[in-house]
Amino acid sequence: MTKYQIRGGNALHGTIQISGAKNAAVAIIPAALLVDGVCRIENIPQISDVTLILKILEELGARVRTIDRTTVEVDCSRVLNHQIPLEMGQKIRASYYLVGALMGRFGWAEVPMPGGCNLGDRPIDQHIKGFAAMGGKVEVRNGYICGEVPNHSRMTGGQVYLDIVSVGATMNIMLGAALADGMTVIENAAKEPHIVDLANFLNSMGANIMGAGTDVIKIRGVERLQGGTYSIIPDQIEAGTYMTAVAAAGGEVLIKNVIPKHLDCITVKLLEMGVTVEEQDDAVLVRRTGPLTRTKIKTMPYPGFPTDMQSQMGAIMSIAEGTSVITEGIWDNRFRYADELRKMGANIQVDGKVAIIEGVETLSGAEVRACDLRAGAAMVVAGLAAHGTTFITDIDHIQRGYENLVEKLSAVGADISIVEEPDDSKPTTKIS
Ligand code: EPU
């Protein structure tokens, strides 16, 4: 079994370079299906979700050329297949973006019901409502999302009011609408940075999308999109995770290749907790020397506090003086990490969507599980602060979303390594 081993207690010093945003990349790569020509996509994070989505495109007939570690060229002009293999599509949540992209390009799609993190009920009714408003009929059959436009013709512009602010539905409707006949209007749209990034990608290839980043997005369908070059924004959540890592371990780290504005919601909370955060042009300098103090957060759609940073904050609240409170406003099941933190000595009570955390003096190393991607990140953050050694299992969840986590943290002084543990012997170091 492969695990992370962390010997806690080392303060962090140095520089961490942030990679491209996962949740932008997993939408922008499928968006290449709409483009008639070669898309050169830069600042791609090297994570397993991205590898998988690129493999799915290749499976559909796209030509994918790796230019360097963070750049690929994707040419979907010869794609003819519209059916995603079950075992590939169901491994990743973002496979639902293939519905919008394939419907937009071909007027039909068959995509396995998406997988990804278990965060509770994850309906797709708002996506389906959006496609219906654009003339597409979408139903779930035999484990597949099957979408069809009459005569496999183009989608038509439509008016969609989202009952719930949904990142996925907003992006999927944008994908379906980019080549539609006429204008599509999305009201009560999500405003996350990756929504603006997808709009910028599509616009740079010739789309006509206005208002991304506000709650009304207007997409005037165009005849065709042509190839071009686009660079993905930095990952807000990866940056936020390393900010909490510094808060947990202490020290001073320059977190580079970020858009500080995207981090404001996280920065404000860390300042409240006694962490120093200095904004620079494309970096934040994070320093923690004194004790952490309590705070409270409620997760909300952007620009509110991101649900994807909730568990990492839970980890540092566990060692903050006083009583901290987290209210989860997006997902039903995002406190599964609480049981794992308790194994390390945290005092955390969960009641429905609220967690009350009484800060303890120290956490102690234990064997804990990465229940999902961000819960796994929280275990890493807690392990850096803990006395003794922490082993984290199920790290494939973490590798879905964090590029070179072990290398990045080791470079700033953390004692973290990947260990391979045969069933009946002691762990042996593999990468550090
Ligand atoms: N919802 C519906 N119906 C829908 C769609 C969503 O009721 O048709 C509900 C969900 O159940 C949830 C809320 O609306 O309660 C928000 O869901 P949203 O659609 O915004 O989430 P998502 O698109 O499935 C993305 C990220 C998640 C992140 C959320 C919220 C991707 C691939 N995933 O999910 O990221 O938590 O937005 O910001 O972009 C992660 O990276 O760890 C992760 C889970």
Coordinates of C-alpha atoms and ligand atoms in Angstrom, one line a residue:
M1 CA 0.0 0.0 0.0
T2 CA 1.3 3.5 -0.9
K3 CA 1.0 6.1 1.8
Y4 CA 2.3 9.5 2.7
Q5 CA 4.6 9.6 5.8
I6 CA 4.9 13.0 7.5
R7 CA 7.1 13.6 10.5
G8 CA 5.5 16.8 11.8
G9 CA 7.1 19.8 13.5
N10 CA 9.3 21.3 10.9
A11 CA 8.6 25.0 10.2
L12 CA 8.4 25.7 6.4
H13 CA 10.7 28.2 4.7
G14 CA 11.2 28.9 1.0
T15 CA 9.1 29.2 -2.2
I16 CA 6.2 27.1 -3.6
Q17 CA 5.2 27.5 -7.2
I18 CA 1.4 26.9 -7.8
S19 CA 0.2 24.9 -10.7
G20 CA -2.6 25.5 -13.1
A21 CA -6.2 25.2 -11.7
K22 CA -7.6 21.7 -11.7
N23 CA -11.2 22.8 -11.9
A24 CA -10.5 25.1 -14.9
A25 CA -8.4 22.5 -16.7
V26 CA -11.0 19.7 -16.5
A27 CA -13.5 22.0 -18.3
I28 CA -11.1 23.7 -20.7
I29 CA -9.7 20.5 -22.1
P30 CA -13.2 19.1 -23.0
A31 CA -13.9 22.6 -24.5
A32 CA -11.3 21.8 -27.1
L33 CA -13.9 19.5 -28.6
L34 CA -15.8 22.6 -29.8
V35 CA -12.7 24.0 -31.6
D36 CA -12.0 23.4 -35.3
G37 CA -8.2 23.5 -35.1
V38 CA -5.3 23.0 -32.7
C39 CA -5.7 24.3 -29.2
R40 CA -2.4 24.9 -27.4
I41 CA -3.2 24.8 -23.7
E42 CA -0.5 26.0 -21.3
N43 CA -0.1 25.9 -17.5
I44 CA -1.8 22.4 -17.3
P45 CA -1.4 20.8 -13.9
Q46 CA 0.1 17.3 -13.9
I47 CA -2.5 15.5 -11.9
S48 CA -4.4 12.3 -12.5
D49 CA -7.8 14.0 -13.2
V50 CA -6.1 15.9 -16.1
T51 CA -4.3 12.8 -17.4
L52 CA -7.7 11.0 -17.4
I53 CA -9.6 13.7 -19.2
L54 CA -6.9 13.9 -21.9
K55 CA -7.0 10.1 -22.3
I56 CA -10.8 10.3 -22.7
L57 CA -10.4 12.9 -25.5
E58 CA -7.8 10.6 -27.2
E59 CA -10.2 7.7 -26.9
L60 CA -12.8 9.9 -28.8
G61 CA -10.3 10.4 -31.6
A62 CA -8.6 13.6 -30.6
R63 CA -4.9 14.1 -31.3
V64 CA -3.1 15.1 -28.1
R65 CA 0.6 16.2 -28.3
T66 CA 2.6 16.9 -25.2
I67 CA 4.8 19.9 -25.8
D68 CA 6.4 20.2 -22.4
R69 CA 5.5 19.4 -18.7
T70 CA 2.7 21.9 -18.6
T71 CA 1.7 22.4 -22.3
V72 CA -0.4 20.2 -24.6
E73 CA -1.8 20.7 -28.0
V74 CA -5.2 19.2 -28.6
D75 CA -6.7 18.8 -32.0
C76 CA -10.3 17.5 -32.0
S77 CA -11.1 18.3 -35.7
R78 CA -11.1 14.5 -36.5
V79 CA -13.2 13.4 -33.6
L80 CA -16.2 11.2 -34.7
N81 CA -16.9 9.2 -31.6
H82 CA -19.4 10.6 -29.1
Q83 CA -19.5 7.8 -26.6
I84 CA -17.2 7.8 -23.6
P85 CA -16.0 4.4 -22.3
L86 CA -17.8 3.5 -19.0
E87 CA -14.7 2.7 -16.9
M88 CA -13.0 6.0 -17.9
G89 CA -16.0 8.4 -17.6
Q90 CA -17.2 7.2 -14.2
K91 CA -13.8 7.8 -12.5
I92 CA -14.0 11.6 -12.7
R93 CA -16.7 14.1 -11.8
A94 CA -15.7 16.5 -14.6
S95 CA -16.6 14.0 -17.3
Y96 CA -20.0 15.7 -17.3
Y97 CA -18.4 18.6 -19.2
L98 CA -18.2 16.2 -22.1
V99 CA -22.0 16.3 -22.3
G100 CA -22.1 20.0 -23.0
A101 CA -19.1 19.9 -25.3
L102 CA -20.3 16.9 -27.4
M103 CA -23.9 18.2 -27.6
G104 CA -22.6 21.6 -28.6
R105 CA -20.4 20.0 -31.4
F106 CA -22.4 17.0 -32.6
G107 CA -25.9 17.4 -31.2
W108 CA -25.6 14.2 -29.2
A109 CA -23.5 12.6 -26.4
E110 CA -23.4 9.5 -24.2
V111 CA -21.3 10.0 -21.1
P112 CA -21.2 7.7 -18.0
M113 CA -22.6 9.2 -14.8
P114 CA -19.7 10.9 -13.3
G115 CA -17.6 9.7 -10.3
G116 CA -15.3 11.9 -8.2
C117 CA -15.4 12.7 -4.5
N118 CA -18.2 11.4 -2.4
L119 CA -19.5 14.6 -0.9
G120 CA -23.2 13.5 -0.6
D121 CA -25.9 13.8 -3.1
R122 CA -24.6 15.2 -6.4
P123 CA -27.6 15.7 -8.7
I124 CA -27.2 17.1 -12.3
D125 CA -30.8 18.4 -12.7
Q126 CA -29.6 22.0 -13.3
H127 CA -27.3 20.8 -16.2
I128 CA -30.3 18.9 -17.7
K129 CA -32.6 21.9 -17.3
G130 CA -30.0 24.0 -19.1
F131 CA -29.7 21.6 -22.1
A132 CA -33.5 21.3 -22.3
A133 CA -33.8 25.1 -22.6
M134 CA -31.4 24.9 -25.6
G135 CA -33.5 22.2 -27.3
G136 CA -31.5 19.2 -26.1
K137 CA -33.2 16.2 -24.5
V138 CA -31.1 14.6 -21.8
E139 CA -31.9 11.5 -19.8
V140 CA -30.0 9.1 -17.7
R141 CA -30.2 5.5 -19.0
N142 CA -28.2 2.4 -18.0
G143 CA -25.6 4.5 -16.1
Y144 CA -25.1 7.0 -18.9
I145 CA -26.2 10.6 -19.4
C146 CA -27.7 10.5 -22.9
G147 CA -28.2 13.8 -24.6
E148 CA -29.7 14.4 -28.0
V149 CA -30.8 17.4 -30.1
P150 CA -33.5 16.6 -32.7
N151 CA -31.8 15.5 -36.0
H152 CA -28.5 15.9 -34.2
S153 CA -28.5 19.5 -35.3
R154 CA -27.2 22.5 -33.4
M155 CA -28.5 23.5 -30.0
T156 CA -30.6 26.7 -30.0
G157 CA -30.1 29.6 -27.7
G158 CA -32.3 29.6 -24.5
Q159 CA -33.0 31.3 -21.2
V160 CA -31.9 29.4 -18.1
Y161 CA -32.5 30.4 -14.5
L162 CA -30.4 28.1 -12.2
D163 CA -32.4 27.2 -9.1
I164 CA -29.1 26.6 -7.3
V165 CA -25.8 28.3 -8.0
S166 CA -23.9 25.5 -9.7
V167 CA -20.3 25.7 -11.0
G168 CA -20.8 22.5 -13.1
A169 CA -24.1 23.5 -14.6
T170 CA -22.9 27.1 -15.5
M171 CA -19.8 25.7 -17.3
N172 CA -21.7 22.9 -19.0
I173 CA -24.4 25.3 -20.4
M174 CA -21.6 27.7 -21.6
L175 CA -20.1 24.7 -23.5
G176 CA -23.4 23.7 -25.0
A177 CA -24.2 27.3 -26.0
A178 CA -20.9 28.4 -27.6
L179 CA -21.9 27.1 -31.0
A180 CA -25.7 27.2 -30.6
D181 CA -28.0 29.1 -32.9
G182 CA -28.8 32.4 -31.1
M183 CA -28.3 33.8 -27.7
T184 CA -28.3 31.8 -24.4
V185 CA -28.7 33.6 -21.1
I186 CA -27.8 32.0 -17.8
E187 CA -29.2 33.7 -14.7
N188 CA -28.1 33.0 -11.2
A189 CA -24.8 31.8 -12.7
A190 CA -21.8 30.7 -10.6
K191 CA -19.0 33.3 -10.5
E192 CA -15.9 31.2 -9.6
P193 CA -12.6 32.1 -11.2
H194 CA -12.6 29.0 -13.3
I195 CA -15.9 30.1 -14.9
V196 CA -14.2 33.3 -16.1
D197 CA -11.3 31.2 -17.3
L198 CA -13.5 28.9 -19.4
A199 CA -15.2 32.0 -20.9
N200 CA -11.8 33.5 -21.6
F201 CA -10.6 30.3 -23.3
L202 CA -13.7 30.0 -25.5
N203 CA -13.6 33.8 -26.3
S204 CA -9.9 33.5 -27.3
M205 CA -11.0 30.8 -29.8
G206 CA -13.7 33.0 -31.2
A207 CA -16.7 32.6 -28.9
N208 CA -18.9 35.5 -27.9
I209 CA -19.5 35.2 -24.1
M210 CA -20.3 38.2 -21.9
G211 CA -20.7 38.6 -18.2
A212 CA -18.7 35.6 -16.9
G213 CA -17.8 36.4 -13.3
T214 CA -21.3 38.0 -12.7
D215 CA -24.5 36.2 -12.1
V216 CA -25.9 36.8 -15.6
I217 CA -23.9 35.3 -18.5
K218 CA -24.9 35.8 -22.1
I219 CA -23.5 33.5 -24.8
R220 CA -24.2 34.5 -28.4
G221 CA -23.6 31.3 -30.4
V222 CA -21.0 31.6 -33.2
E223 CA -20.6 29.6 -36.4
R224 CA -17.2 28.1 -35.5
L225 CA -14.3 28.3 -33.1
Q226 CA -10.8 28.3 -34.4
G227 CA -7.6 27.1 -32.8
G228 CA -5.3 29.2 -30.6
T229 CA -3.1 29.3 -27.5
Y230 CA -4.4 29.7 -23.9
S231 CA -2.8 29.6 -20.5
I232 CA -4.9 28.3 -17.5
I233 CA -5.2 30.4 -14.4
P234 CA -3.3 29.3 -11.2
D235 CA -5.1 27.0 -8.8
Q236 CA -6.9 29.0 -6.0
I237 CA -7.4 25.9 -3.9
E238 CA -3.9 24.5 -4.2
A239 CA -2.5 28.0 -3.2
G240 CA -5.0 28.1 -0.3
T241 CA -3.9 24.6 0.8
Y242 CA -0.3 25.7 1.1
M243 CA -1.3 28.8 2.9
T244 CA -2.9 26.6 5.5
A245 CA 0.2 24.4 5.5
V246 CA 2.3 27.4 6.6
A247 CA -0.3 28.3 9.2
A248 CA -0.1 24.7 10.5
A249 CA 3.6 24.3 10.6
G250 CA 4.8 27.9 11.1
G251 CA 7.6 29.6 9.1
E252 CA 7.5 31.8 6.1
V253 CA 6.8 30.8 2.5
L254 CA 6.4 32.7 -0.7
I255 CA 3.6 31.2 -2.7
K256 CA 4.2 32.1 -6.3
N257 CA 2.1 32.1 -9.5
V258 CA -1.2 33.0 -7.9
I259 CA -3.8 35.7 -8.5
P260 CA -4.0 37.2 -5.0
K261 CA -7.5 38.5 -5.6
H262 CA -8.8 34.9 -5.9
L263 CA -7.3 34.2 -2.5
D264 CA -8.9 37.1 -0.6
C265 CA -11.6 35.0 1.0
I266 CA -8.9 32.7 2.4
T267 CA -6.5 35.5 3.3
V268 CA -9.1 37.3 5.4
K269 CA -9.7 34.2 7.5
L270 CA -6.0 33.5 8.0
L271 CA -5.4 37.1 9.1
E272 CA -8.2 36.7 11.6
M273 CA -6.4 33.6 12.9
G274 CA -3.1 35.5 13.5
V275 CA -1.3 34.5 10.3
T276 CA 0.5 37.3 8.3
V277 CA -0.3 37.4 4.6
E278 CA 1.4 39.9 2.3
E279 CA 0.0 40.3 -1.2
Q280 CA 2.4 40.8 -4.1
D281 CA 1.7 41.1 -7.8
D282 CA 1.5 37.3 -8.5
A283 CA 2.5 35.9 -5.1
V284 CA 1.5 35.9 -1.5
L285 CA 4.0 35.8 1.4
V286 CA 2.6 33.8 4.3
R287 CA 4.2 33.8 7.7
R288 CA 3.2 32.3 11.0
T289 CA 5.3 32.8 14.1
G290 CA 2.8 33.2 17.0
P291 CA -0.2 31.0 18.1
L292 CA -3.3 30.6 15.9
T293 CA -6.6 32.0 17.2
R294 CA -10.2 30.9 16.6
T295 CA -12.4 31.9 13.7
K296 CA -15.6 30.9 12.0
I297 CA -16.3 30.2 8.3
K298 CA -19.4 29.5 6.3
T299 CA -18.8 28.0 2.8
M300 CA -20.6 29.7 -0.1
P301 CA -20.3 30.1 -3.8
Y302 CA -17.6 32.5 -4.9
P303 CA -16.7 35.1 -3.8
G304 CA -17.7 33.4 -0.5
F305 CA -15.4 31.1 1.4
P306 CA -14.8 28.0 -0.9
T307 CA -16.1 24.6 0.3
D308 CA -12.9 23.1 -1.2
M309 CA -10.9 24.9 1.5
Q310 CA -13.2 23.9 4.4
S311 CA -11.3 20.8 5.6
Q312 CA -7.9 22.4 5.4
M313 CA -9.2 25.2 7.6
G314 CA -10.7 22.5 9.9
A315 CA -7.2 21.1 10.3
I316 CA -5.7 24.4 11.5
M317 CA -8.7 25.3 13.6
S318 CA -7.9 22.1 15.5
I319 CA -4.8 23.7 16.9
A320 CA -6.1 27.3 17.2
E321 CA -6.8 28.8 20.6
G322 CA -10.5 28.9 21.4
T323 CA -13.7 27.5 19.7
S324 CA -13.9 27.7 16.0
V325 CA -17.1 27.0 13.9
I326 CA -17.5 25.8 10.4
T327 CA -20.8 25.9 8.5
E328 CA -20.8 23.9 5.3
G329 CA -23.2 25.6 2.8
I330 CA -22.6 23.6 -0.3
W331 CA -22.3 19.8 0.3
D332 CA -24.1 17.4 2.6
N333 CA -21.2 15.2 3.4
R334 CA -18.0 17.2 3.8
F335 CA -17.1 16.5 7.4
R336 CA -15.9 12.9 6.9
Y337 CA -12.4 14.1 7.7
A338 CA -13.5 14.9 11.3
D339 CA -13.2 11.2 12.3
E340 CA -9.7 11.2 10.9
L341 CA -8.7 14.4 12.7
R342 CA -10.0 12.9 16.0
K343 CA -7.5 10.1 15.6
M344 CA -4.8 12.8 15.9
G345 CA -6.3 14.2 19.0
A346 CA -8.6 17.0 17.6
N347 CA -11.7 18.0 19.5
I348 CA -14.3 18.3 16.8
Q349 CA -18.1 17.8 17.1
V350 CA -20.2 17.6 13.9
D351 CA -23.9 18.2 13.9
G352 CA -25.3 18.1 10.4
K353 CA -23.7 20.9 8.4
V354 CA -22.0 22.5 11.4
A355 CA -18.7 21.6 13.0
I356 CA -17.6 23.0 16.4
I357 CA -13.8 22.7 16.9
E358 CA -12.2 23.3 20.3
G359 CA -8.6 24.0 19.7
V360 CA -6.1 21.6 21.4
E361 CA -2.5 22.3 22.3
T362 CA -1.0 19.8 19.8
L363 CA -2.1 17.1 17.4
S364 CA -0.3 13.7 17.5
G365 CA 0.7 11.6 14.5
A366 CA -1.6 8.7 13.6
E367 CA -2.6 6.5 10.6
V368 CA -5.4 8.4 8.9
R369 CA -7.3 8.1 5.6
A370 CA -7.7 10.6 2.8
C371 CA -11.5 10.2 2.5
D372 CA -11.6 12.5 -0.5
L373 CA -9.4 15.0 -2.3
R374 CA -9.7 18.0 0.1
A375 CA -10.1 15.8 3.2
G376 CA -6.8 14.2 2.2
A377 CA -5.2 17.7 1.9
A378 CA -6.4 18.5 5.4
M379 CA -4.7 15.3 6.7
V380 CA -1.4 16.6 5.1
V381 CA -1.9 20.0 6.8
A382 CA -2.6 18.4 10.1
G383 CA 0.3 16.0 9.8
L384 CA 2.7 18.9 9.3
A385 CA 1.6 20.4 12.6
A386 CA 1.4 17.2 14.6
H387 CA 4.0 15.8 17.0
G388 CA 5.3 12.4 15.7
T389 CA 4.6 10.6 12.5
T390 CA 1.4 10.6 10.5
F391 CA 0.7 8.0 7.8
I392 CA -2.0 8.9 5.2
T393 CA -3.6 6.2 3.2
D394 CA -5.8 6.4 0.0
I395 CA -3.5 9.1 -1.4
D396 CA -4.8 8.5 -4.9
H397 CA -7.6 11.0 -3.9
I398 CA -4.9 13.6 -3.2
Q399 CA -3.0 12.9 -6.4
R400 CA -6.2 13.6 -8.4
G401 CA -5.8 17.3 -7.5
Y402 CA -2.3 18.2 -6.2
E403 CA 0.7 18.2 -8.5
N404 CA 4.0 17.1 -6.9
L405 CA 2.7 17.7 -3.4
V406 CA 5.6 15.7 -1.8
E407 CA 8.2 17.5 -3.8
K408 CA 6.7 21.0 -3.2
L409 CA 6.5 20.5 0.6
S410 CA 9.9 18.8 0.9
A411 CA 11.5 21.8 -0.9
V412 CA 10.3 24.1 1.9
G413 CA 11.5 21.8 4.7
A414 CA 8.7 19.5 5.4
D415 CA 9.6 15.9 6.3
I416 CA 7.2 14.1 3.9
S417 CA 7.7 11.1 1.8
I418 CA 5.8 8.4 -0.1
V419 CA 6.3 5.0 1.4
E420 CA 5.4 1.7 0.0
E421 CA 4.2 -0.6 2.7
P422 CA 4.1 -4.3 1.9
D423 CA 1.3 -6.0 4.0
D424 CA 3.6 -7.5 6.6
S425 CA 6.7 -5.4 6.9
K426 CA 7.7 -1.9 7.9
P427 CA 7.4 1.0 5.4
T428 CA 10.3 1.7 3.0
T429 CA 10.9 5.1 1.5
K430 CA 10.0 5.6 -2.2
I431 CA 10.0 9.3 -2.9
S432 CA 10.9 12.2 -0.6
Ligands
EPU1 N1 -26.4 20.9 -7.5 C1 -27.7 20.6 -7.8 N2 -28.1 20.3 -9.1 C2 -27.2 20.3 -10.1 C3 -25.8 20.7 -9.8 C4 -25.5 21.0 -8.5 O1 -28.6 20.5 -6.9 O2 -27.6 20.1 -11.2 C5 -26.0 21.3 -6.1 C6 -25.0 20.3 -5.6 O3 -25.6 19.2 -5.0 C7 -24.3 21.2 -4.6 C8 -24.4 22.6 -5.2 O4 -25.4 22.5 -6.2 O5 -25.0 21.2 -3.4 C9 -23.1 23.1 -5.9 O6 -22.7 22.1 -6.8 P1 -21.8 22.5 -8.1 O7 -22.5 22.1 -9.3 O8 -21.4 24.0 -7.9 O9 -20.5 21.6 -7.9 P2 -19.8 20.8 -9.0 O10 -19.7 21.6 -10.3 O11 -20.2 19.4 -9.0 C10 -17.4 21.9 -8.5 C11 -16.1 21.4 -8.2 C12 -16.0 20.9 -6.7 C13 -16.5 22.1 -5.8 C14 -17.8 22.6 -6.3 C15 -18.3 23.8 -5.5 C16 -15.3 20.6 -10.3 C17 -14.9 19.4 -11.1 N3 -15.7 20.3 -9.1 O12 -18.3 20.8 -8.4 O13 -14.7 20.7 -6.5 O14 -16.6 21.6 -4.5 O15 -17.8 23.0 -7.7 O16 -17.4 24.9 -5.6 O17 -15.1 21.7 -10.7 C18 -12.8 19.6 -5.5 O18 -12.1 20.2 -6.3 O19 -12.4 19.0 -4.5 C19 -14.3 19.6 -5.7 C20 -15.1 18.8 -5.1

